[in-house]
Tab-separated table of C-alpha atoms in Angstrom:
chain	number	residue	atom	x	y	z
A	1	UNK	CA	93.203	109.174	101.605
A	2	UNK	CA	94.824	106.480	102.601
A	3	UNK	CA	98.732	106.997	103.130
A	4	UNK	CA	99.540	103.825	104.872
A	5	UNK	CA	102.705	101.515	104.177
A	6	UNK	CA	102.394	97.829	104.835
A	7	UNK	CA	105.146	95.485	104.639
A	8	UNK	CA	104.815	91.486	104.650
A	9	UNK	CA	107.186	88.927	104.864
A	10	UNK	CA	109.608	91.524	102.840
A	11	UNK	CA	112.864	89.270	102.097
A	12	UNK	CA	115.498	91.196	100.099
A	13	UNK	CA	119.246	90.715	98.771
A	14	UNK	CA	121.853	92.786	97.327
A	15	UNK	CA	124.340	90.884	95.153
A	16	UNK	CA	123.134	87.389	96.227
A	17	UNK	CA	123.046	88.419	99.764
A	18	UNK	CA	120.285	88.285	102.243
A	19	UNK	CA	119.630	91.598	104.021
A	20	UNK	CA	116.401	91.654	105.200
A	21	UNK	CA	114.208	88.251	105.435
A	22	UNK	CA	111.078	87.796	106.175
A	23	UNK	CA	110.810	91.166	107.831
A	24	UNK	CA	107.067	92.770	108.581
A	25	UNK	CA	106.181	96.583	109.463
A	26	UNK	CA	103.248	98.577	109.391
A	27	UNK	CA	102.859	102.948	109.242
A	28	UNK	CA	99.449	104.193	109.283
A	29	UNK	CA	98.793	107.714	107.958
A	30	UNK	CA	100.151	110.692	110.244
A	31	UNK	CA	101.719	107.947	112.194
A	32	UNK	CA	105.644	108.174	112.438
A	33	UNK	CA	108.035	104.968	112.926
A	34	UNK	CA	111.594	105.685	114.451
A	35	UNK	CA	113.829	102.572	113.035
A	36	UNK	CA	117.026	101.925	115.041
A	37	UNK	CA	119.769	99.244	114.842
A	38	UNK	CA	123.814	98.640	114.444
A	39	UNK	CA	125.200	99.931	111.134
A	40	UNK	CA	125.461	97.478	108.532
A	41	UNK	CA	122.116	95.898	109.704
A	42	UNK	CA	120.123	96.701	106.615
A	43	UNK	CA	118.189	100.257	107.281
A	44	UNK	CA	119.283	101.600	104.306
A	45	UNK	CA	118.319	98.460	102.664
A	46	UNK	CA	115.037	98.250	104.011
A	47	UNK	CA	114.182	102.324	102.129
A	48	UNK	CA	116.158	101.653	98.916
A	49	UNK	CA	114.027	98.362	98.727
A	50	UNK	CA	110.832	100.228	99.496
A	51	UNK	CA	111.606	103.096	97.067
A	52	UNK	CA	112.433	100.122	94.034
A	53	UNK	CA	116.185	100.926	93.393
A	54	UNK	CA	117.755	98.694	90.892
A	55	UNK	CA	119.910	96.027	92.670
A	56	UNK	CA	117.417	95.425	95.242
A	57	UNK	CA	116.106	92.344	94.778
A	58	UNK	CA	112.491	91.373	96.483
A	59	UNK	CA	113.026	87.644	97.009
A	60	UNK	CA	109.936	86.739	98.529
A	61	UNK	CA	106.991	89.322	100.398
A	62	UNK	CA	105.199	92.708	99.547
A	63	UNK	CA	105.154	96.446	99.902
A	64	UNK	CA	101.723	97.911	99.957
A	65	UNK	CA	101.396	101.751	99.729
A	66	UNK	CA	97.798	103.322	99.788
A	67	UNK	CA	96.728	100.166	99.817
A	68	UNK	CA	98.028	98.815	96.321
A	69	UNK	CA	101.026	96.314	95.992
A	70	UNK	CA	103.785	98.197	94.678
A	71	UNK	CA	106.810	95.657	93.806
A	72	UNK	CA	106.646	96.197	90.244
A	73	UNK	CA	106.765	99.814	90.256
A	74	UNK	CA	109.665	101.677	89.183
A	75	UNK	CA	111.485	103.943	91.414
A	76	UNK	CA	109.781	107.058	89.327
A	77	UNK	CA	106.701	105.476	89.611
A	78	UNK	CA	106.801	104.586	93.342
A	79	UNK	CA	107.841	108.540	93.551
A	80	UNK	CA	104.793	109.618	91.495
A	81	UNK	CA	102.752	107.711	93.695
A	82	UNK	CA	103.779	109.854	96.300
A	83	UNK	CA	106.870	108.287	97.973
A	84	UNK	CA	109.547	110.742	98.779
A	85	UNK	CA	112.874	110.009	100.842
A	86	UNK	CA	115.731	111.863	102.194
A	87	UNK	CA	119.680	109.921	101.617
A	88	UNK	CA	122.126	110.200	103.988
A	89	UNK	CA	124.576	111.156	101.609
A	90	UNK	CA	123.325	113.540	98.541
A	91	UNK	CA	124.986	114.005	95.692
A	92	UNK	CA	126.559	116.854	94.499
A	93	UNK	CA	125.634	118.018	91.195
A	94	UNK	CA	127.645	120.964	89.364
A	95	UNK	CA	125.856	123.058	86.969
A	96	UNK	CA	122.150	122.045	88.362
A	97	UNK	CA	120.834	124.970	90.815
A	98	UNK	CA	118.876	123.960	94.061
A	99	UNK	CA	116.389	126.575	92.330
A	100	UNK	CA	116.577	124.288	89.357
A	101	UNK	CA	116.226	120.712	90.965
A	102	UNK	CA	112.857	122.446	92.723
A	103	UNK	CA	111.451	123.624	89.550
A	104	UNK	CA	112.120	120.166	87.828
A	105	UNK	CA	110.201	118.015	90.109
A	106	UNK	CA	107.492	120.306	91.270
A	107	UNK	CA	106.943	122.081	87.674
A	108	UNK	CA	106.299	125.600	89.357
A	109	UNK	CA	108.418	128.739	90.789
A	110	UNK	CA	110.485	127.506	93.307
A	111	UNK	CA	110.543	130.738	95.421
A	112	UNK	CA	106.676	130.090	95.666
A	113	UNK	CA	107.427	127.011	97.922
A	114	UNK	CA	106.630	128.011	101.382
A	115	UNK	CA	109.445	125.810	102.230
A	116	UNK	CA	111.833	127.609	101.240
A	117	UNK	CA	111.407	130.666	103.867
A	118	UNK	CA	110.639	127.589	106.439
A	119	UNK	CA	114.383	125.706	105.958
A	120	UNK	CA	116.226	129.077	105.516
A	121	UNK	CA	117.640	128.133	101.833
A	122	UNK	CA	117.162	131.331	99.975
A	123	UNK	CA	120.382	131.708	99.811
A	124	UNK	CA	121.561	128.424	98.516
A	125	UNK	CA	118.458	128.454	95.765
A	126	UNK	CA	121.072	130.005	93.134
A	127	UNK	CA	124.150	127.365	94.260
A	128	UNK	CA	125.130	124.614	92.261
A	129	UNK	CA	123.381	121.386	94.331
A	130	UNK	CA	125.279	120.122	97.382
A	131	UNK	CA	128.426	121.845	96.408
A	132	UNK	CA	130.413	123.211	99.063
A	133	UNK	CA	127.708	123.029	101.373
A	134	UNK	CA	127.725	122.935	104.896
A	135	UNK	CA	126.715	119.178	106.764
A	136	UNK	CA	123.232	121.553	107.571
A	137	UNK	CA	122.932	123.137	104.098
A	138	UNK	CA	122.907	120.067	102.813
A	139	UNK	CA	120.136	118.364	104.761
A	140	UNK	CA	118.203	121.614	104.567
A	141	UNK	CA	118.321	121.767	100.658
A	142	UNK	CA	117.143	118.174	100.562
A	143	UNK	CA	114.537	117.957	102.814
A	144	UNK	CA	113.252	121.391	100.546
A	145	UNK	CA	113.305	119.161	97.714
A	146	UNK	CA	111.454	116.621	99.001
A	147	UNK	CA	108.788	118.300	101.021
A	148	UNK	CA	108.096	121.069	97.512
A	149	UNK	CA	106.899	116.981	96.531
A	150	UNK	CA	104.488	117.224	98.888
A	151	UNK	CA	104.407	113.569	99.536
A	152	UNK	CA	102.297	110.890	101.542
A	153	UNK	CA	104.717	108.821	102.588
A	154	UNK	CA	108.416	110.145	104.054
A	155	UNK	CA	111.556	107.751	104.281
A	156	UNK	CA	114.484	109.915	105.775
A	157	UNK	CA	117.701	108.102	106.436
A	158	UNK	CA	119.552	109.856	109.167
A	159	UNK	CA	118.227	113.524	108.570
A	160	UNK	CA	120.577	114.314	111.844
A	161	UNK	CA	123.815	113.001	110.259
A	162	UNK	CA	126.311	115.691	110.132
A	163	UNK	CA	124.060	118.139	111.273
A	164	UNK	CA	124.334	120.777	114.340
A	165	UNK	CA	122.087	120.859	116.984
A	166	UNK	CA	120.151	124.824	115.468
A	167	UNK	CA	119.582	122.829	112.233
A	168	UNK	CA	118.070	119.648	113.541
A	169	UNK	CA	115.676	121.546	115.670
A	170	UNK	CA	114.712	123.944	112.435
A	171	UNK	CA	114.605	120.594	110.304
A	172	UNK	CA	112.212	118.745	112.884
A	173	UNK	CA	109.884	121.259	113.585
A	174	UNK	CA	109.033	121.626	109.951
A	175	UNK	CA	108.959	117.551	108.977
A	176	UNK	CA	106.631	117.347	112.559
A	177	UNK	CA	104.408	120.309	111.138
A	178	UNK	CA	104.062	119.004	107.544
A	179	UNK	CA	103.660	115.234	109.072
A	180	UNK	CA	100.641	116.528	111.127
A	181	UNK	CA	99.301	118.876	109.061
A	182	UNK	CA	99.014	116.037	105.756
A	183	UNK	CA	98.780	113.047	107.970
A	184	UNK	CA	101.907	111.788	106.255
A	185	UNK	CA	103.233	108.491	107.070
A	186	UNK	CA	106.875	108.312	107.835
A	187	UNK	CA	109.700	106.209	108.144
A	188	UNK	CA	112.735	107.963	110.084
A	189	UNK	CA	115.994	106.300	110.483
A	190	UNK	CA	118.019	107.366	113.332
A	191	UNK	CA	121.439	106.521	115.744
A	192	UNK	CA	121.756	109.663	117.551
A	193	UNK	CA	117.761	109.972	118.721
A	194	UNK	CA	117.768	113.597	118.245
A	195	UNK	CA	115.135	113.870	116.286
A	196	UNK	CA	112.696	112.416	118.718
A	197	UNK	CA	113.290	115.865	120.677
A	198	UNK	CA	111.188	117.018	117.699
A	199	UNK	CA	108.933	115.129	115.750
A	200	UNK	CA	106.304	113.018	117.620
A	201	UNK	CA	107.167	109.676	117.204
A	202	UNK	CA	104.482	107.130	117.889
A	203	UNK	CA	106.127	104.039	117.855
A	204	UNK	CA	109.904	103.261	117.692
A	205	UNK	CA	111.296	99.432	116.638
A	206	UNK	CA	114.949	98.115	116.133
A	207	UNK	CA	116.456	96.052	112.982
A	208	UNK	CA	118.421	93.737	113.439
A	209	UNK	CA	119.885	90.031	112.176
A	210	UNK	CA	117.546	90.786	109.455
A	211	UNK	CA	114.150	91.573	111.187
A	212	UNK	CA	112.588	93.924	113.412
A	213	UNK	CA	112.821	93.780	116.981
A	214	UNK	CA	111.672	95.704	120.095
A	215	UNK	CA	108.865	97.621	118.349
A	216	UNK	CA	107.940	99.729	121.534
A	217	UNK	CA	107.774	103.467	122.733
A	218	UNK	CA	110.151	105.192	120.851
A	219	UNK	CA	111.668	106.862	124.325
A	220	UNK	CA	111.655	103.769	125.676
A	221	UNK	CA	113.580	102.039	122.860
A	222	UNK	CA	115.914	104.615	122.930
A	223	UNK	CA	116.492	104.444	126.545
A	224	UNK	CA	117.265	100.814	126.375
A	225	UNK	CA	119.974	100.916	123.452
A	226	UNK	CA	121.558	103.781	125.364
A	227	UNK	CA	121.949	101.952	128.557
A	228	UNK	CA	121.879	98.093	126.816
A	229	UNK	CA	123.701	98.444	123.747
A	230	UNK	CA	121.564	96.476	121.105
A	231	UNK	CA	122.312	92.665	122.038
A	232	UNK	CA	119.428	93.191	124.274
A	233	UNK	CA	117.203	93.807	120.852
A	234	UNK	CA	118.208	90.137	120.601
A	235	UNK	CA	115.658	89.008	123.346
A	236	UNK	CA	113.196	90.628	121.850
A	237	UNK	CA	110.484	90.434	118.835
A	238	UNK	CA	108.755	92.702	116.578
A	239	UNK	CA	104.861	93.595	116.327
């Protein structure tokens, strides 16, 4: 089955503003791409745009999933498809259960999900969603939700944020198992690198002034932004 994303020319703007121009990237199935680069340079942009969210406006380029041009598709259809992604910061929902929320979007038990013995959320399955959760709760509960979607193609923004070091490790060594095991492409958006002590990355690429740079080793990449700071990405192209 083919699982790949391919992204050409992709030029997008929120509000009249250019974010992303021109920009090209490419996941095969069961590959995984690590995308750094300075906040505010459009990372969150680049999944909202790919997942079809309503104020972000495709200008000029294409998203191909699975091999089929996908810029007309709404965001429930893109997620139908087989698109799942993981926000930085969840919303909190009162009244909706976690147990709930599973149910909903996978239409069966969700205490059948092996998942939910995997992230350790048992507990929170009978919780309103995200409230008073901890930073690791919180990640846990979504990345449940989205792998009970079993999908082909994972965009995570940050799954480290606000996490401790216990959770991250529990969190990566399922997403690296269910990435393997499916031959899931994914998309993983990272500042802290963490998650590369976890999931095997294949390839790791920077974004910034609106286009991808450095698209190397993701060790390597990491390396350099740790001991460069990113104006080195400057020198650099993408693929």
């Amino acid at each position: 089955m083919d699982n790949s994303l391919k992204i050409e020319n992709l030029t997008v703007e929120v509000g009249g503003r250019v974010i992303l121009e021109d920009l090209n990237l490419e996941i095969s199935p069961g590959s995984t791409l690590v995308l750094f680069g300075p906040n505010g340079s459009g990372k969150s942009t680049l999944i909202k745009a790919i997942m079809g969210f309503e104020n972000y406006a495709i200008t000029h380029g294409k998203i191909v999933f699975g091999g089929e041009v996908i810029n007309g598709l709404s965001t429930d259809e893109r997620a139908k498809k087989g698109i799942g992604v993981l926000f930085q910061n969840p919303p909190k929902i009162r009244g909706i259960k976690l147990r709930q929320m599973v149910e909903l979007v996978t239409r069966r038990p969700a205490q059948e999900d092996i998942f939910v013995d995997k992230l350790n959320v048992g507990e929170l399955m009978d919780r309103d969603l995200n409230v008073n959760f901890s930073g690791g709760e919180m990640k846990r509960s979504e990345l449940l939700q989205v792998l009970s979607q079993r999908p082909k193609l994972l965009l995570l923004d940050e799954p480290e944020s606000g996490v401790d070091i216990e959770n991250i490790a529990m969190m990566g060594r399922v997403l690296n198992a269910f990435i393997r095991e499916h031959a899931v492409a994914s998309l993983i958006i990272t500042h802290t690198g963490y998650v590369l002590d976890y999931v095997d990355a294949q390839h790791a690429c920077v974004l910034m002034d609106r286009d991808i740079r450095c698209y190397d080793d993701p060790r390597k990449v990491f390396e350099d932004i740790r001991q460069f700071g990113y104006e080195k990405c400057r020198t650099c192209r993408g693929q």
